[in-house]
XYZ file of C-alpha atoms in Angstrom:
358
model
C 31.047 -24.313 -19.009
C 31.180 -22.194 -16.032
C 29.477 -19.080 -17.788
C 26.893 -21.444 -18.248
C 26.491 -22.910 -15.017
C 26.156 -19.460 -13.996
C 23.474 -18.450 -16.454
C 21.366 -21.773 -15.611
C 21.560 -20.339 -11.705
C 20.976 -16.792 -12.653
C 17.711 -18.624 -14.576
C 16.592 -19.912 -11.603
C 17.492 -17.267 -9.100
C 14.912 -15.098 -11.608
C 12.171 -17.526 -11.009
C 12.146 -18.390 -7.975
C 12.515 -14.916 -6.843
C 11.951 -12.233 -8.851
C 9.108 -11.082 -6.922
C 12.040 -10.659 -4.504
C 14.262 -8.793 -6.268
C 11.471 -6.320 -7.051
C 10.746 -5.719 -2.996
C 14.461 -4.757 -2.991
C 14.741 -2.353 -5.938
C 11.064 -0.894 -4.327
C 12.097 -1.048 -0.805
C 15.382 1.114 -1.527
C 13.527 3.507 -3.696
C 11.483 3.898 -0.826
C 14.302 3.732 2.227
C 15.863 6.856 -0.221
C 12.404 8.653 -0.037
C 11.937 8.498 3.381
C 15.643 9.333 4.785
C 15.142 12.392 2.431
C 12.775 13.441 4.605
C 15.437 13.934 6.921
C 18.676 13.458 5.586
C 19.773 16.096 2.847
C 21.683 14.610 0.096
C 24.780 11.504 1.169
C 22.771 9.295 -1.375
C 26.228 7.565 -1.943
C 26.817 7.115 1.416
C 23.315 5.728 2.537
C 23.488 3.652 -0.615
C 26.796 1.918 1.104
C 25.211 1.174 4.189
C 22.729 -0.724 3.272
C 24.666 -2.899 1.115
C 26.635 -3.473 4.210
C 23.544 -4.234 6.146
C 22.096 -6.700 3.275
C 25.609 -8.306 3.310
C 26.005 -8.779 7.236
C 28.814 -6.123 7.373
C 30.072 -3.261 9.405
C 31.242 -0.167 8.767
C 33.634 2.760 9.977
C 32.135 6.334 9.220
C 34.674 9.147 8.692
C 33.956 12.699 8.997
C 34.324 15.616 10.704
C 31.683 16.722 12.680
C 28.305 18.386 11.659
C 27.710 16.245 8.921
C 24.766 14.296 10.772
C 26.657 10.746 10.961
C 24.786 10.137 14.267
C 21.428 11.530 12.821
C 21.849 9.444 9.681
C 22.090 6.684 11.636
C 19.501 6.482 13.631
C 17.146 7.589 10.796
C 18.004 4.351 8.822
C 17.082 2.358 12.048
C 13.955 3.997 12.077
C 13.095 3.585 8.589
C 14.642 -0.175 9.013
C 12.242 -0.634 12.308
C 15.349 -1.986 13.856
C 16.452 -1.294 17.818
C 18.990 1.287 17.943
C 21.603 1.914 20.468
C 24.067 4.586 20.813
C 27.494 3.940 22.706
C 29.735 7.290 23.303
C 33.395 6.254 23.251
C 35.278 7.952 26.064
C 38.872 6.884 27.429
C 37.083 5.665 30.452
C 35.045 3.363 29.072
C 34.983 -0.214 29.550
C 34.185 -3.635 28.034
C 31.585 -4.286 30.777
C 30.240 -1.416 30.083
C 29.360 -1.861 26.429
C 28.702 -5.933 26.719
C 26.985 -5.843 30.088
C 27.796 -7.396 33.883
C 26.914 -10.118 36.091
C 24.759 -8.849 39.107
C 24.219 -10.815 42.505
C 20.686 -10.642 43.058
C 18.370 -12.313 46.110
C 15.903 -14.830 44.542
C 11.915 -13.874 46.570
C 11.036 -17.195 46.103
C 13.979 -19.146 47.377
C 15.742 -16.486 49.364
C 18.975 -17.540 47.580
C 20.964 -15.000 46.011
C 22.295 -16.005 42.402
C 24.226 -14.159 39.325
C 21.867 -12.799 36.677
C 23.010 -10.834 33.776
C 22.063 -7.203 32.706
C 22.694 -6.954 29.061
C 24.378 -3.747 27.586
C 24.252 -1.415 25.431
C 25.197 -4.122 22.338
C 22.181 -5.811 22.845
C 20.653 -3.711 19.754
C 20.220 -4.157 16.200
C 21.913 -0.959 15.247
C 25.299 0.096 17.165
C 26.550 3.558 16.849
C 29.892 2.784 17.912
C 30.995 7.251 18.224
C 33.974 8.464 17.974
C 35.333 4.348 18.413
C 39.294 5.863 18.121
C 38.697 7.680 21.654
C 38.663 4.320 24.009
C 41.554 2.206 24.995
C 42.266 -0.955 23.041
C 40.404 -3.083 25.719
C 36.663 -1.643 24.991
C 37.894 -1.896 20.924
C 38.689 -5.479 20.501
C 35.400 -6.253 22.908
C 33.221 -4.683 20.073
C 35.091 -6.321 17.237
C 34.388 -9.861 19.104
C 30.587 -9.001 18.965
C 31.413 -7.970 15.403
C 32.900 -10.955 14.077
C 31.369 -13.494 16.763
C 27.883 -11.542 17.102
C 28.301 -12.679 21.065
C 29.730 -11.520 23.735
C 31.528 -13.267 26.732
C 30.820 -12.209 30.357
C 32.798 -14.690 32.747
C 32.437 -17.805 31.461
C 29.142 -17.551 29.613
C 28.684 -16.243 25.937
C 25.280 -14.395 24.977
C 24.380 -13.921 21.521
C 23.484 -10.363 20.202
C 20.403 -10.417 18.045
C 19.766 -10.681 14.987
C 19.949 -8.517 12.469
C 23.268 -7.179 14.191
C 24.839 -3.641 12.283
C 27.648 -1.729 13.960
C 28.508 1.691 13.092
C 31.650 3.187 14.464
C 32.265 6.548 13.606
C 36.132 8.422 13.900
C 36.812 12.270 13.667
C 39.992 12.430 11.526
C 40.918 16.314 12.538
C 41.631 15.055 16.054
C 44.627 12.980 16.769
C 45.319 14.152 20.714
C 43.641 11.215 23.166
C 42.826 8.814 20.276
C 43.923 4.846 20.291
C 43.698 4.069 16.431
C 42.067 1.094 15.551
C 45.193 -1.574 14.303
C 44.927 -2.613 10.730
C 44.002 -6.054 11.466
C 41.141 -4.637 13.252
C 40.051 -2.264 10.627
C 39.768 -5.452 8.457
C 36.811 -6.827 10.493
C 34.739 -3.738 8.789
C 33.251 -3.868 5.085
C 33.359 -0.290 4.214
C 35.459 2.360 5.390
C 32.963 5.509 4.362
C 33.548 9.229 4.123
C 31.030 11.519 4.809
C 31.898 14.514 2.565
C 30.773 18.295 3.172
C 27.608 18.826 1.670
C 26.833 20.868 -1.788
C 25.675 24.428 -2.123
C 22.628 23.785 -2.388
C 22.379 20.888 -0.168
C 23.825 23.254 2.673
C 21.097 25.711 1.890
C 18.113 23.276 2.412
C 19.889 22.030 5.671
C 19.938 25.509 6.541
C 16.457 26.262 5.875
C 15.262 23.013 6.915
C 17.415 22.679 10.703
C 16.311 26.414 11.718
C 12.427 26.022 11.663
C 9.646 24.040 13.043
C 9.878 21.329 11.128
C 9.276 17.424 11.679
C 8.778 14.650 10.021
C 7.142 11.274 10.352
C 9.249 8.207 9.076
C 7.210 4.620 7.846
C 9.245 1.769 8.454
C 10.013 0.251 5.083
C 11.629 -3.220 6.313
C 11.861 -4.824 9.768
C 14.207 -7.627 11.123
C 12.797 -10.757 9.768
C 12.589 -9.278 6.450
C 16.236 -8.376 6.642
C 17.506 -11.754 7.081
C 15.818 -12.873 4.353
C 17.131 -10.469 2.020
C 20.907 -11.511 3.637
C 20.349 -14.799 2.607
C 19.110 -14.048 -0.890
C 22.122 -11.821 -0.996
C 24.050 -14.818 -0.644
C 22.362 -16.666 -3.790
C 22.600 -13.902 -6.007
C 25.077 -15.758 -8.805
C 28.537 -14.256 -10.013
C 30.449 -14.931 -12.813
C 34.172 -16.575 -13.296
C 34.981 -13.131 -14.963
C 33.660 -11.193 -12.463
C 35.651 -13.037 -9.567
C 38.651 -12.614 -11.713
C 38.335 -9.180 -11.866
C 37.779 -8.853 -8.266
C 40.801 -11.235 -7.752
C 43.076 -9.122 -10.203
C 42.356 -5.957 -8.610
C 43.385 -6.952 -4.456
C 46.301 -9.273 -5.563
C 48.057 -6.139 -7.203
C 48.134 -4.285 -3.898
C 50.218 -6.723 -2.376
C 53.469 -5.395 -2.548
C 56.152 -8.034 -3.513
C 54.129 -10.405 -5.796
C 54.338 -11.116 -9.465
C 52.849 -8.684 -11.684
C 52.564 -5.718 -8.785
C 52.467 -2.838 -10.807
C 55.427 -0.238 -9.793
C 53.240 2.613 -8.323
C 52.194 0.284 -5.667
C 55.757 -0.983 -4.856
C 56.587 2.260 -4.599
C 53.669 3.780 -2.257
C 52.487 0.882 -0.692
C 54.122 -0.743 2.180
C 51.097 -3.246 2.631
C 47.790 -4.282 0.505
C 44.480 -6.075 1.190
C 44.361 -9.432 2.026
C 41.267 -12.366 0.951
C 38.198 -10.462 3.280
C 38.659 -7.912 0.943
C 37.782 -10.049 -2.362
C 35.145 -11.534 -0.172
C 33.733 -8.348 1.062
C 33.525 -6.823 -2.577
C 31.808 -9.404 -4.327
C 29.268 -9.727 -1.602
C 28.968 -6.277 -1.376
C 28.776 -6.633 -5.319
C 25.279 -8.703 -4.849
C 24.222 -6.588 -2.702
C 24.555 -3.528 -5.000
C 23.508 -5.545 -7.859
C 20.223 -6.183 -5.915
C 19.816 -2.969 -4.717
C 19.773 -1.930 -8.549
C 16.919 -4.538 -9.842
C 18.882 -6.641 -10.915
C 20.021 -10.604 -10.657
C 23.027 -10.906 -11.508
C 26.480 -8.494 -10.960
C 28.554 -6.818 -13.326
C 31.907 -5.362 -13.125
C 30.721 -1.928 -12.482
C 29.708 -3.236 -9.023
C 33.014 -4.050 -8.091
C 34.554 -0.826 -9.448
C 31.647 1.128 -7.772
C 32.496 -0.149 -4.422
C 36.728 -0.717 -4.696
C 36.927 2.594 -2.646
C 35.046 1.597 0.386
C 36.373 -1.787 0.253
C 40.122 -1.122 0.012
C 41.222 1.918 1.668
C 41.545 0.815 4.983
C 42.987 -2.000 4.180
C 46.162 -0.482 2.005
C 49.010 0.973 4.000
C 50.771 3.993 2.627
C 54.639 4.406 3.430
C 56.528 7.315 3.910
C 56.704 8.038 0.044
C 53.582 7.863 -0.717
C 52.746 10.782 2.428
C 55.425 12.923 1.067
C 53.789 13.168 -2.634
C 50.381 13.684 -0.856
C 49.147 9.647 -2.067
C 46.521 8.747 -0.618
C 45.031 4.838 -0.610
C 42.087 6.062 -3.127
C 44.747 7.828 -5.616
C 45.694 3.910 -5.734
C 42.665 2.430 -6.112
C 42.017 5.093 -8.687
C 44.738 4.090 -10.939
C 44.290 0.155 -10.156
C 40.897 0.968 -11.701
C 42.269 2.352 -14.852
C 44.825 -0.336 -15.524
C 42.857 -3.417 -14.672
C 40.794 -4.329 -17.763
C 36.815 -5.151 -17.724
C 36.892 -7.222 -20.610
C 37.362 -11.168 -20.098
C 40.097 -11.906 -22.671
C 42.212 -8.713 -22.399
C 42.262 -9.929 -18.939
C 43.392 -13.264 -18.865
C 45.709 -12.840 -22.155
C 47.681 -9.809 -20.708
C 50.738 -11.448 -19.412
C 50.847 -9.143 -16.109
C 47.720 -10.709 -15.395
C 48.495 -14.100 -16.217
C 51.502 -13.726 -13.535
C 49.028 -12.405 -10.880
C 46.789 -15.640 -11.821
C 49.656 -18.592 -11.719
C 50.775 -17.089 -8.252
């Protein structure tokens, strides 16, 4: 009955906007074609940040530096025609200065003085958030309220950021010296945890011979705010089947260490697993990707393709794990090759029909 519930909306999803879901498939085609007149190569990881921008998430970038994070960046907010803003993270730093301050200022007409506010650097539609692990917890959980809130409170007054609203925070993992790591609960606020990997040969070579001559290129915007939104909220009615939110369910509820039907890897490596965002992130991140692709509906493969992102900043490794040289994606990894795609080897394997009557 459910399956075809689901069919009947993925009918009408088609109709009323198909036209839709062509612009999508067309306007990433094109967002790929113009970044690659910039960007060499990271087609996976460009591919992740826009689902997280067509899902209303955030992401954490990590890499080590020279691998154009900041560059990328602010290409795709060029190519988006979105405002971008670029915050430094320093130990110094503080809220005020990232969310803005009250002034006094003397009113011409009246002579009075009064408070007015001078928004900060938030007050964008993109947020490079650099190097976020390099200010003290203060400045951190004053960008994760703008995250999750998309306001900020000066005083006694809350402002609301605009909209579209993207934050990018970016962490060098070779440096631990002068860093504040972001909690756990706080890495939960973002979608995707991301790593930018060294390029190939032969992508190395054309940054090489690209980065060292008089080169430049013009970007087109391909999308701009208003069209954003709308593609959020048709995000949002993209239809998903019972299967497919089983298989989602299956795979987080076995990284929680403790519950019936855990697998014994994970009791042995993990000391803590991912908690309901990250079903929620996946399967929106799921119609996202399913969009992205042309099409109007999503399959397993979209979960699998984006368990990685999803889920390794939200699993905990204990001391075991770090001694064998586990890391959260070897976990993932093997969750992926013991949780099975298929609807009734799922729900008749009795692991799985512990994980589902918890």
């Amino acid at each position: 009955m459910s399956q075809q519930l689901v069919s009947h909306a993925e009918v009408e999803l088609q109709q009323a906007d198909l036209a839709v879901v062509r612009k999508v498939r067309d306007a990433y085609d094109e967002l790929k074609r113009q970044m690659a007149r910039v960007i060499v190569g990271q087609d996976q990881v460009i591919e992740q940040l826009l689902i997280a921008l067509f899902s209303r998430g955030h992401c954490i970038l990590e890499g080590v530096p020279g691998l154009a994070k900041t560059l990328m960046i602010s290409t795709l907010s060029k190519c988006l025609n979105l405002e971008f803003s670029r915050i430094q993270f320093t130990p110094d730093l503080m809220p005020s200065d990232i969310t803005g301050t009250e002034v006094i200022e003397e009113n011409r007409t009246t002579g009075q003085r009064e408070f007015r506010f001078l928004p900060g650097p938030l007050f964008a539609n993109v947020i490079l958030a650099d190097e976020i692990n390099r200010t003290p917890p203060k400045t951190q959980a004053a960008l994760l309220e703008a995250m999750q809130e998309r306001q900020v409170t000066v005083g006694r007054v809350r402002h609301k950021l605009p909209d579209p609203f993207f934050v990018l925070a970016t962490q060098n993992p070779i440096e631990q010296e002068g860093t504040y790591p972001l909690p756990e609960a706080q890495q939960d606020r973002f979608m995707f945890k991301v790593f930018v990997r060294y390029p190939s040969y032969r992508e190395e070579f054309e940054i090489a011979r690209r980065t060292t001559a008089l080169m430049q290129e013009e970007l087109t915007p391909v999308l701009d705010g208003p069209q954003i939104l709308e593609l959020q909220q048709l995000v949002r009615r993209v239809p998903v089947s019972d299967h497919v939110i089983n298989y989602t369910l299956a795979l987080v509820r076995q990284t929680r260490v403790g519950e019936p039907g855990v697998p014994d890897f994970v009791q042995e490596w993990l000391s803590w697993g991912a908690g309901p965002r990250a079903v929620q992130y996946l399967i929106l991140g799921a119609k996202a990707r399913a969009l992205l692709y042309g099409r109007g509906h999503v399959q397993v493969e979209d979960i699998q393709a984006l368990a990685k992102p999803v889920l390794r900043h939200r699993l905990v490794t204990n001391f075991t794990a770090a001694s064998e040289g586990v890391t959260p994606d070897t976990v993932i990894e093997r969750l992926l090759k013991i949780t099975p795609t298929r609807e009734n080897e799922l729900t008749q394997d009795p692991r799985f029909q512990k994980i589902f009557a918890a």
